[in-house]
Short mmCIF file of C-alpha atoms and ligand atoms in Angstrom, two decimals:
data_model
loop_
_atom_site.label_atom_id
_atom_site.label_comp_id
_atom_site.label_asym_id
_atom_site.label_seq_id
_atom_site.Cartn_x
_atom_site.Cartn_y
_atom_site.Cartn_z
CA MET A 756 84.25 65.10 -28.46
CA VAL A 757 81.97 63.18 -26.09
CA ARG A 758 83.19 62.84 -22.48
CA ASN A 759 82.83 60.15 -19.85
CA ILE A 760 81.93 57.55 -22.43
CA VAL A 761 83.66 54.29 -23.35
CA VAL A 762 82.86 52.51 -26.62
CA LEU A 763 84.05 48.91 -26.77
CA GLY A 764 84.08 47.14 -30.13
CA GLY A 765 82.99 50.23 -32.04
CA SER A 766 83.94 50.54 -35.71
CA LYS A 767 86.13 53.38 -36.97
CA GLN A 768 82.99 55.00 -38.38
CA ILE A 769 81.28 55.04 -34.98
CA CYS A 770 84.33 56.31 -33.07
CA ASP A 771 85.11 58.98 -35.68
CA HIS A 772 81.52 60.23 -35.52
CA LEU A 773 81.76 60.49 -31.72
CA GLY A 774 85.29 61.89 -31.83
CA ILE A 775 86.68 59.32 -29.40
CA PRO A 776 89.30 56.60 -29.75
CA PRO A 777 88.00 52.99 -29.64
CA ALA A 778 88.57 51.39 -26.22
CA LYS A 779 90.73 48.29 -26.25
CA ARG A 780 89.76 44.84 -25.08
CA LEU A 781 91.41 41.48 -25.46
CA PHE A 782 89.86 38.10 -26.13
CA ALA A 783 91.45 34.75 -25.45
CA VAL A 784 90.90 31.73 -27.64
CA GLY A 785 89.31 28.54 -26.31
CA GLU A 786 87.14 29.45 -23.36
CA THR A 787 86.16 33.06 -23.87
CA ARG A 788 88.14 35.45 -21.69
CA VAL A 789 87.75 39.18 -21.95
CA GLU A 790 90.11 41.87 -20.65
CA VAL A 791 88.91 45.45 -20.82
CA GLU A 792 92.07 47.54 -21.09
CA GLU A 793 90.48 50.75 -19.96
CA SER A 794 88.91 52.07 -16.76
CA VAL A 795 85.14 52.01 -16.98
CA ARG A 796 84.42 53.07 -13.38
CA GLY A 797 81.55 55.53 -13.34
CA LYS A 798 81.50 55.68 -17.16
CA ASP A 799 78.73 55.35 -19.70
CA VAL A 800 79.78 52.18 -21.52
CA PHE A 801 78.59 51.12 -24.99
CA ILE A 802 79.56 47.64 -26.16
CA VAL A 803 79.12 47.11 -29.90
CA GLN A 804 78.85 43.48 -30.97
CA SER A 805 76.90 42.17 -33.94
CA GLY A 806 75.18 38.82 -34.11
CA GLY A 807 76.51 37.62 -37.47
CA GLY A 808 79.41 35.28 -38.28
CA ALA A 809 80.46 33.20 -35.26
CA VAL A 810 77.19 34.12 -33.58
CA ASN A 811 77.60 32.08 -30.40
CA ASP A 812 81.18 33.25 -29.79
CA ASN A 813 80.08 36.84 -30.35
CA LEU A 814 77.21 36.47 -27.94
CA MET A 815 79.41 34.88 -25.27
CA GLU A 816 82.02 37.63 -25.65
CA LEU A 817 79.32 40.26 -25.34
CA LEU A 818 77.86 38.68 -22.18
CA ILE A 819 81.24 38.36 -20.52
CA CYS A 820 82.17 41.88 -21.53
CA ILE A 821 78.93 43.28 -20.07
CA SER A 822 79.48 41.37 -16.86
CA ALA A 823 83.11 42.57 -16.66
CA CYS A 824 82.03 46.21 -17.01
CA ARG A 825 79.26 45.72 -14.46
CA THR A 826 81.65 44.35 -11.86
CA ALA A 827 84.17 47.09 -12.74
CA SER A 828 81.57 49.69 -11.63
CA ALA A 829 80.47 51.10 -14.96
CA LYS A 830 77.69 53.65 -14.46
CA ARG A 831 75.51 52.38 -17.30
CA ILE A 832 76.03 49.63 -19.87
CA THR A 833 74.38 49.70 -23.28
CA ALA A 834 74.63 46.66 -25.55
CA VAL A 835 74.69 47.84 -29.16
CA LEU A 836 73.71 44.94 -31.40
CA PRO A 837 73.48 46.06 -35.05
CA LEU A 838 72.10 42.58 -35.83
CA PHE A 839 70.33 41.07 -32.86
CA PRO A 840 71.23 37.37 -32.49
CA TYR A 841 68.41 34.83 -32.11
CA SER A 842 65.70 37.45 -32.71
CA ARG A 843 64.16 35.13 -35.28
CA GLN A 844 63.58 32.61 -32.50
CA SER A 845 60.93 34.56 -30.67
CA ASP A 846 57.95 32.64 -32.00
CA ILE A 847 55.84 30.00 -30.34
CA PRO A 848 57.82 26.76 -30.26
CA TYR A 849 55.33 24.80 -32.36
CA ASN A 850 55.83 27.12 -35.29
CA LYS A 851 58.07 26.41 -38.26
CA THR A 852 60.36 29.29 -37.42
CA GLY A 853 63.90 29.01 -36.16
CA ALA A 854 67.25 29.36 -37.77
CA PRO A 855 67.35 27.76 -41.20
CA LEU A 856 69.71 24.85 -41.53
CA ALA A 857 72.31 26.11 -43.96
CA LYS A 858 73.87 23.35 -45.97
CA ALA A 859 77.54 23.64 -46.89
CA PRO A 860 78.13 23.48 -50.64
CA ASN A 861 78.76 19.96 -51.86
CA VAL A 862 81.89 20.82 -53.79
CA GLY A 863 82.40 17.21 -54.88
CA ASN A 864 79.11 17.06 -56.73
CA ARG A 865 78.81 20.49 -58.19
CA SER A 866 80.90 23.42 -59.25
CA ARG A 867 81.83 26.26 -56.91
CA THR A 868 79.06 28.42 -58.40
CA GLY A 869 76.62 25.58 -57.74
CA THR A 870 73.83 24.09 -59.80
CA TYR A 871 70.95 25.68 -57.94
CA SER A 872 67.55 25.43 -59.58
CA PHE A 873 65.75 28.04 -57.37
CA ASP A 874 62.54 26.12 -58.12
CA SER A 875 59.98 25.23 -55.50
CA VAL A 876 60.66 21.68 -54.45
CA PRO A 877 58.30 19.93 -54.57
CA GLN A 878 56.18 21.75 -57.12
CA THR A 879 52.66 22.91 -56.28
CA PRO A 880 50.68 19.75 -55.46
CA HIS A 881 48.48 18.39 -58.23
CA PRO A 882 46.96 14.99 -59.02
CA GLY A 883 49.79 12.49 -59.18
CA ASN A 884 52.04 14.75 -57.07
CA PRO A 885 50.70 14.64 -53.53
CA GLY A 886 53.43 16.88 -52.11
CA VAL A 887 55.57 16.74 -48.98
CA THR A 888 55.23 14.08 -46.36
CA LEU A 889 56.70 14.81 -42.98
CA THR A 890 58.70 12.30 -41.00
CA ASN A 891 57.48 13.80 -37.75
CA GLY A 892 60.60 12.95 -35.83
CA THR A 893 60.57 9.19 -36.16
CA ALA A 894 63.88 9.33 -38.02
CA SER A 895 65.64 10.87 -35.04
CA LEU A 896 64.05 8.31 -32.71
CA ASP A 897 65.37 5.53 -34.91
CA LYS A 898 68.83 7.10 -34.75
CA SER A 899 68.68 7.22 -30.94
CA LEU A 900 67.66 3.58 -30.81
CA GLU A 901 70.53 2.70 -33.11
CA ARG A 902 72.97 4.52 -30.80
CA LEU A 903 71.52 2.73 -27.78
CA LYS A 904 71.99 -0.57 -29.56
CA LEU A 905 75.65 0.17 -30.27
CA SER A 906 76.41 1.17 -26.68
CA GLU A 907 74.67 -1.94 -25.34
CA GLU A 908 76.64 -4.15 -27.68
CA ARG A 909 79.85 -2.52 -26.52
CA SER A 910 79.02 -3.27 -22.89
CA GLY A 911 78.38 -6.92 -23.74
CA THR A 912 74.58 -7.05 -23.43
CA GLN A 913 71.89 -7.97 -25.90
CA VAL A 914 69.38 -5.37 -26.86
CA ILE A 915 65.69 -5.78 -27.38
CA THR A 916 64.84 -4.23 -30.71
CA PRO A 917 61.27 -3.00 -31.17
CA GLY A 918 59.39 -5.19 -33.58
CA ALA A 919 62.07 -7.90 -33.49
CA GLY A 920 59.45 -10.62 -33.01
CA LEU A 921 59.63 -11.08 -29.22
CA LYS A 922 56.51 -12.43 -27.56
CA ARG A 923 55.00 -11.68 -24.15
CA THR A 924 56.88 -14.52 -22.54
CA ASP A 925 60.17 -14.15 -24.40
CA THR A 926 63.17 -13.97 -22.09
CA ILE A 927 66.61 -12.78 -22.96
CA GLU A 928 69.71 -13.86 -21.10
CA THR A 929 72.31 -11.16 -21.13
CA LYS A 930 75.88 -11.30 -19.95
CA LYS A 931 77.49 -8.18 -18.53
CA SER A 932 81.18 -7.40 -18.82
CA ASP A 933 81.66 -8.25 -15.12
CA GLY A 934 80.40 -11.80 -15.80
CA SER A 935 77.06 -11.43 -14.01
CA GLU A 936 73.90 -12.41 -15.84
CA LYS A 937 70.49 -10.78 -16.01
CA SER A 938 67.30 -11.79 -17.71
CA TYR A 939 64.68 -9.51 -19.17
CA PHE A 940 61.34 -10.39 -20.63
CA GLN A 941 58.85 -8.60 -22.76
CA THR A 942 55.42 -8.03 -21.25
CA ASN A 943 53.85 -5.62 -23.69
CA GLY A 944 53.25 -2.54 -21.62
CA VAL A 945 53.35 -3.81 -17.99
CA ASN A 946 55.29 -1.37 -15.88
CA GLY A 947 58.44 -2.61 -14.28
CA THR A 948 61.66 -1.20 -12.94
CA HIS A 949 64.54 -0.11 -15.10
CA GLY A 950 67.43 -2.52 -15.06
CA ALA A 951 71.02 -1.74 -15.89
CA ASN A 952 71.70 -0.54 -19.42
CA GLY A 953 68.39 1.31 -19.67
CA LEU A 954 66.36 -1.83 -20.37
CA VAL A 955 63.11 -2.11 -18.45
CA LYS A 956 63.24 -5.02 -16.06
CA GLY A 957 60.06 -7.01 -16.25
CA SER A 958 58.74 -4.80 -18.98
CA THR A 959 59.04 -4.08 -22.67
CA MET A 960 60.54 -1.36 -24.80
CA PRO A 961 58.02 1.44 -25.28
CA PRO A 962 56.11 1.30 -28.55
CA GLN A 963 57.64 3.19 -31.40
CA PHE A 964 56.54 6.85 -31.57
CA GLN A 965 53.43 7.15 -33.72
CA PRO A 966 52.49 10.81 -34.19
CA GLN A 967 48.78 11.58 -33.93
CA PRO A 968 47.21 13.56 -36.77
CA GLY A 969 47.96 17.24 -36.22
CA TYR A 970 51.12 16.58 -34.19
CA LYS A 971 53.63 19.41 -34.52
CA GLN A 972 57.29 19.11 -33.78
CA TRP A 973 58.65 21.12 -30.91
CA VAL A 974 61.20 23.67 -32.09
CA ALA A 975 63.35 25.31 -29.41
CA GLN A 976 63.06 29.10 -29.52
CA ALA A 977 65.95 30.82 -27.75
CA GLY A 978 64.60 34.39 -27.96
CA THR A 979 63.55 34.76 -24.31
CA LEU A 980 66.71 33.05 -23.10
CA VAL A 981 68.95 35.50 -24.97
CA ALA A 982 66.98 38.49 -23.67
CA ASP A 983 67.31 37.13 -20.12
CA LEU A 984 71.03 36.46 -20.56
CA LEU A 985 71.69 40.06 -21.59
CA THR A 986 69.81 41.53 -18.64
CA CYS A 987 71.30 39.02 -16.18
CA ALA A 988 74.80 39.85 -17.41
CA GLY A 989 74.11 43.48 -16.49
CA ALA A 990 72.95 45.36 -19.60
CA ASP A 991 70.90 48.47 -18.81
CA HIS A 992 69.88 49.31 -22.35
CA VAL A 993 69.90 47.72 -25.81
CA ILE A 994 70.25 49.44 -29.17
CA THR A 995 69.63 47.38 -32.28
CA MET A 996 68.31 47.69 -35.83
CA ASP A 997 65.43 46.14 -37.76
CA LEU A 998 64.51 43.41 -35.32
CA HIS A 999 63.05 40.55 -37.34
CA ASP A 1000 60.09 40.62 -35.00
CA PRO A 1001 59.60 44.07 -33.43
CA GLN A 1002 57.51 42.52 -30.63
CA TYR A 1003 60.74 40.95 -29.42
CA GLN A 1004 61.35 44.21 -27.53
CA GLY A 1005 58.64 43.05 -25.13
CA PHE A 1006 60.91 40.19 -23.99
CA PHE A 1007 63.06 42.75 -22.16
CA ASP A 1008 62.42 44.67 -18.97
CA ILE A 1009 65.10 47.22 -19.96
CA PRO A 1010 64.78 49.86 -22.72
CA VAL A 1011 65.30 48.58 -26.28
CA ASP A 1012 65.77 51.04 -29.14
CA ASN A 1013 65.02 49.37 -32.45
CA LEU A 1014 66.46 51.63 -35.18
CA TYR A 1015 65.29 51.41 -38.77
CA GLY A 1016 67.59 50.54 -41.63
CA ARG A 1017 64.94 51.34 -44.21
CA HIS A 1018 65.80 55.01 -44.57
CA LEU A 1019 69.19 53.87 -45.92
CA LEU A 1020 67.45 51.48 -48.31
CA ARG A 1021 65.01 54.19 -49.35
CA LYS A 1022 67.86 56.59 -50.11
CA TYR A 1023 69.55 53.90 -52.19
CA ILE A 1024 66.38 53.46 -54.25
CA GLN A 1025 66.02 57.21 -54.77
CA PHE A 1026 69.60 57.95 -55.68
CA SER A 1027 71.00 54.75 -57.19
CA ILE A 1028 68.20 52.98 -59.07
CA PRO A 1029 67.47 54.58 -62.44
CA ASN A 1030 63.79 55.45 -63.06
CA TYR A 1031 62.85 54.09 -59.66
CA GLN A 1032 59.36 55.61 -60.00
CA GLN A 1033 58.62 52.98 -62.68
CA ALA A 1034 59.92 50.13 -60.51
CA VAL A 1035 57.87 47.95 -58.16
CA ILE A 1036 58.63 47.16 -54.52
CA VAL A 1037 58.26 43.46 -53.73
CA SER A 1038 58.10 41.73 -50.36
CA PRO A 1039 59.47 38.17 -50.70
CA ASP A 1040 57.12 36.91 -47.98
CA ALA A 1041 54.06 37.96 -46.04
CA GLY A 1042 56.13 38.48 -42.86
CA GLY A 1043 58.02 41.37 -44.51
CA ALA A 1044 55.00 43.03 -46.15
CA LYS A 1045 54.74 45.86 -43.59
CA ARG A 1046 58.41 46.71 -44.01
CA ALA A 1047 58.19 46.77 -47.81
CA THR A 1048 54.90 48.70 -47.99
CA ALA A 1049 56.35 51.39 -45.71
CA ILE A 1050 59.01 52.09 -48.35
CA ALA A 1051 56.58 51.77 -51.28
CA ASP A 1052 54.15 54.22 -49.64
CA ALA A 1053 56.88 56.73 -48.80
CA LEU A 1054 58.11 56.74 -52.40
CA GLY A 1055 54.67 56.43 -54.01
CA MET A 1056 55.67 53.20 -55.73
CA PRO A 1057 53.54 50.15 -56.59
CA PHE A 1058 53.82 47.06 -54.42
CA ALA A 1059 53.74 43.31 -55.03
CA LEU A 1060 53.94 40.37 -52.64
CA ILE A 1061 55.32 36.88 -52.94
CA HIS A 1062 53.15 34.46 -51.06
CA LYS A 1063 54.63 31.24 -49.76
CA GLU A 1064 51.81 28.91 -50.64
CA ARG A 1065 52.64 26.06 -48.31
CA ARG A 1066 54.45 26.94 -45.07
CA PRO A 1067 56.80 24.11 -44.13
CA THR A 1068 56.43 22.80 -40.59
CA GLN A 1069 60.03 21.66 -40.23
CA ILE A 1070 62.95 24.08 -40.21
CA SER A 1071 64.85 21.81 -42.61
CA ASP A 1072 61.96 22.09 -45.08
CA ARG A 1073 61.94 25.88 -45.40
CA GLN A 1074 63.23 25.77 -48.97
CA ASN A 1075 60.26 23.62 -49.95
CA ALA A 1076 57.53 26.27 -49.68
CA THR A 1077 55.93 27.03 -53.02
CA MET A 1078 56.07 30.70 -54.03
CA MET A 1079 53.35 32.65 -55.80
CA LEU A 1080 53.41 36.29 -56.96
CA VAL A 1081 50.54 38.62 -56.08
CA GLY A 1082 50.87 41.80 -58.14
CA GLU A 1083 52.26 42.98 -61.48
CA VAL A 1084 55.98 43.16 -62.28
CA ARG A 1085 56.05 42.71 -66.08
CA ASP A 1086 58.50 45.02 -67.87
CA ARG A 1087 59.45 46.71 -64.62
CA THR A 1088 62.43 46.75 -62.31
CA ALA A 1089 61.55 44.71 -59.20
CA ILE A 1090 63.04 45.74 -55.85
CA LEU A 1091 62.89 43.04 -53.18
CA ILE A 1092 62.90 44.42 -49.63
CA ASP A 1093 63.63 42.19 -46.64
CA ASP A 1094 65.12 42.48 -43.18
CA LEU A 1095 67.71 39.76 -43.61
CA ALA A 1096 69.20 37.24 -45.99
CA ASP A 1097 70.74 34.21 -44.34
CA THR A 1098 70.94 31.24 -46.69
CA SER A 1099 69.65 33.67 -49.41
CA ASN A 1100 67.19 30.96 -50.36
CA THR A 1101 64.26 33.40 -50.09
CA ILE A 1102 65.67 36.19 -52.28
CA THR A 1103 67.20 33.94 -54.94
CA ARG A 1104 64.00 31.97 -55.41
CA ALA A 1105 61.98 35.18 -55.40
CA ALA A 1106 64.28 36.62 -58.09
CA LYS A 1107 63.75 33.61 -60.32
CA LEU A 1108 59.99 33.93 -59.96
CA LEU A 1109 60.09 37.69 -60.68
CA LYS A 1110 62.14 37.22 -63.86
CA LYS A 1111 59.76 34.46 -64.93
CA GLU A 1112 56.87 36.88 -64.40
CA GLY A 1113 58.54 39.41 -66.71
CA ALA A 1114 60.60 41.68 -64.42
CA THR A 1115 63.48 43.25 -66.35
CA THR A 1116 65.92 43.75 -63.46
CA VAL A 1117 65.80 42.42 -59.91
CA TYR A 1118 67.41 44.18 -56.95
CA ALA A 1119 67.39 42.83 -53.39
CA LEU A 1120 67.72 45.45 -50.65
CA ILE A 1121 68.36 43.84 -47.30
CA THR A 1122 69.24 45.31 -43.90
CA HIS A 1123 71.18 42.35 -42.50
CA GLY A 1124 73.36 40.40 -44.95
CA ILE A 1125 74.14 37.37 -42.81
CA LEU A 1126 74.84 35.33 -45.96
CA SER A 1127 75.92 32.13 -44.28
CA GLY A 1128 76.79 28.75 -45.81
CA ASP A 1129 76.70 28.84 -49.61
CA ALA A 1130 74.60 32.04 -49.76
CA ILE A 1131 77.19 33.95 -51.82
CA ASP A 1132 77.53 31.15 -54.40
CA ARG A 1133 73.76 31.00 -54.58
CA ILE A 1134 73.51 34.75 -55.21
CA ASN A 1135 76.25 34.63 -57.86
CA ALA A 1136 74.37 31.88 -59.69
CA SER A 1137 70.92 33.46 -59.30
CA ALA A 1138 68.73 35.80 -61.36
CA LEU A 1139 69.45 38.65 -58.94
CA ASP A 1140 71.12 41.60 -60.64
CA LYS A 1141 72.19 43.42 -57.50
CA VAL A 1142 72.11 42.73 -53.78
CA VAL A 1143 72.39 45.72 -51.45
CA VAL A 1144 73.02 45.13 -47.74
CA THR A 1145 74.09 47.30 -44.80
CA ASN A 1146 77.18 46.45 -42.77
CA THR A 1147 75.32 45.51 -39.58
CA VAL A 1148 77.23 42.30 -40.29
CA ASP A 1149 80.81 42.62 -41.55
CA GLN A 1150 80.73 42.34 -45.34
CA THR A 1151 84.45 42.41 -46.17
CA GLU A 1152 84.67 38.73 -47.04
CA HIS A 1153 81.27 38.62 -48.78
CA LYS A 1154 82.14 41.64 -50.90
CA ALA A 1155 85.35 40.04 -52.11
CA ARG A 1156 83.43 36.99 -53.37
CA CYS A 1157 80.31 38.62 -54.77
CA PRO A 1158 80.44 41.17 -57.59
CA LYS A 1159 76.66 41.72 -57.25
CA LEU A 1160 76.99 42.90 -53.65
CA GLU A 1161 76.88 46.54 -52.62
CA VAL A 1162 77.32 47.62 -48.99
CA LEU A 1163 75.71 50.60 -47.24
CA GLU A 1164 77.46 52.10 -44.19
CA VAL A 1165 75.36 51.97 -41.06
CA GLY A 1166 77.97 53.19 -38.53
CA ASN A 1167 76.75 56.82 -38.54
CA VAL A 1168 73.23 55.82 -37.54
CA PHE A 1169 74.52 53.85 -34.55
CA ALA A 1170 77.02 56.56 -33.61
CA GLU A 1171 74.25 59.15 -33.59
CA ALA A 1172 72.06 56.85 -31.48
CA ILE A 1173 74.95 56.40 -29.00
CA ARG A 1174 75.55 60.15 -28.84
CA ARG A 1175 71.89 60.88 -28.22
CA VAL A 1176 71.47 58.16 -25.58
CA HIS A 1177 74.61 59.39 -23.81
CA HIS A 1178 73.31 62.98 -23.70
CA GLY A 1179 69.79 61.91 -22.80
CA GLU A 1180 68.38 63.27 -26.05
CA SER A 1181 65.43 61.81 -27.89
CA ILE A 1182 66.34 59.30 -30.59
CA SER A 1183 62.89 59.09 -32.13
CA VAL A 1184 64.16 61.18 -35.02
CA LEU A 1185 66.29 58.16 -35.98
CA PHE A 1186 63.17 56.01 -36.24
CA ASP A 1187 61.72 58.41 -38.78
CA TYR A 1188 62.75 58.08 -42.33
CA HIS A 1189 60.75 60.77 -44.04
O1 PRP B 1674 67.92 33.90 -46.55
P1 PRP B 1674 66.96 32.94 -45.94
O2 PRP B 1674 67.64 31.82 -45.22
O3 PRP B 1674 65.94 32.47 -46.94
O4 PRP B 1674 66.17 33.70 -44.79
C1 PRP B 1674 65.61 34.96 -45.00
C2 PRP B 1674 64.17 34.98 -44.63
O5 PRP B 1674 64.00 34.56 -43.28
C3 PRP B 1674 63.21 35.52 -42.59
O6 PRP B 1674 61.87 35.25 -42.67
P2 PRP B 1674 61.26 33.87 -42.13
O7 PRP B 1674 61.48 32.79 -43.13
O8 PRP B 1674 61.78 33.65 -40.76
O9 PRP B 1674 59.70 34.10 -42.17
P3 PRP B 1674 58.81 35.24 -41.50
O10 PRP B 1674 59.21 36.54 -42.18
O11 PRP B 1674 57.43 34.84 -41.84
O12 PRP B 1674 59.12 35.24 -40.03
C4 PRP B 1674 63.51 36.83 -43.29
O13 PRP B 1674 62.50 37.79 -43.10
C5 PRP B 1674 63.67 36.41 -44.72
O14 PRP B 1674 62.47 36.47 -45.43
#
């Protein structure tokens, strides 16, 4: 029994391990409201909230909960985030990274199990197939102009459309809803003042956006913001697992303990995969190579890598990268290792490639099974034989829909981390997996 500690949002596994009852808190619907139904004054408070599912609601609840405990005089507040939200958005904003855009299954056009091809689209470029062309944002600009046009029409004014054939001296008489009239004329780039309705008085509409060669779209990366929000709300310490980018810890000026899920995955390989010594560990992309080689080295197993040949520059184009296997998997069991599966696009396409290259069985061992959108249908329809995830994200619903899914319990690892942090003991032993 651990004293002077309050665990909010802890699973049964965590509370049982610590020998304490879970503290109660209430949430209201609509605007998030949190009531902590327990005194936290002078206590060591641990708030467990994962970043999966309704990620923004979960994050907001966590922030409000931290702030509530801070103002209720908690001695120390530790945010325990089994899956850290937004940790994939820690890259430079020009990069292709960011949350993938999960598409909902188009039930009207295909069956519930889907008609996924898992092929690289488009195929590797070759003569006659020049590959992807990027729109570079002009589509969204066109949409904005279209919206502007509609709102101008509603307010009774005429809109100058770029490229509509107006000349330098063209004037347009417009009538506003109050009956007053205004005239605008196009002057091809002469600065003027903005009139009502956003039109430039005495000037022209700006030229349509023409990206220069090498232009990269700006992708918002919320990593720093989320780190700042947690510290501003009042967190003193963060415990998480398998951060997508371990350098993300540097975004914080409070301690961050990044636990490893791979010892659980390693144990699964050793005790649940027959003849695992003859299998091959595969990283489905270069970003996860370190993670996968750590397991391969520890178990003395061979390693292969799937290389994404062309890295898409737009987040909506992630599924278009062409995959290529580096290594030998023929007549072997292939074990894909990754930190997370979200749309499951990466692992399902990797599985198809591995089977094509002669792998007999394909496992995917993943720490965070976010499995959003149609990920489960995709897995069911894929060449994957088994998908093993931990429950850093609740898997109850996924498990019910996916016979290939197996779930590893991660509560004990977090409970032990909480116990050690509370008693001021070292937790480095939890980072080790030998
Ligand atoms: O299930 P999915 O939607 O396919 O997403 C899963 C992939 O996304 C992440 O990598 P990311 O694509 O961000 O590349 P990186 O490892 O190079 O950062 C993660 O490491 C997986 O490989």
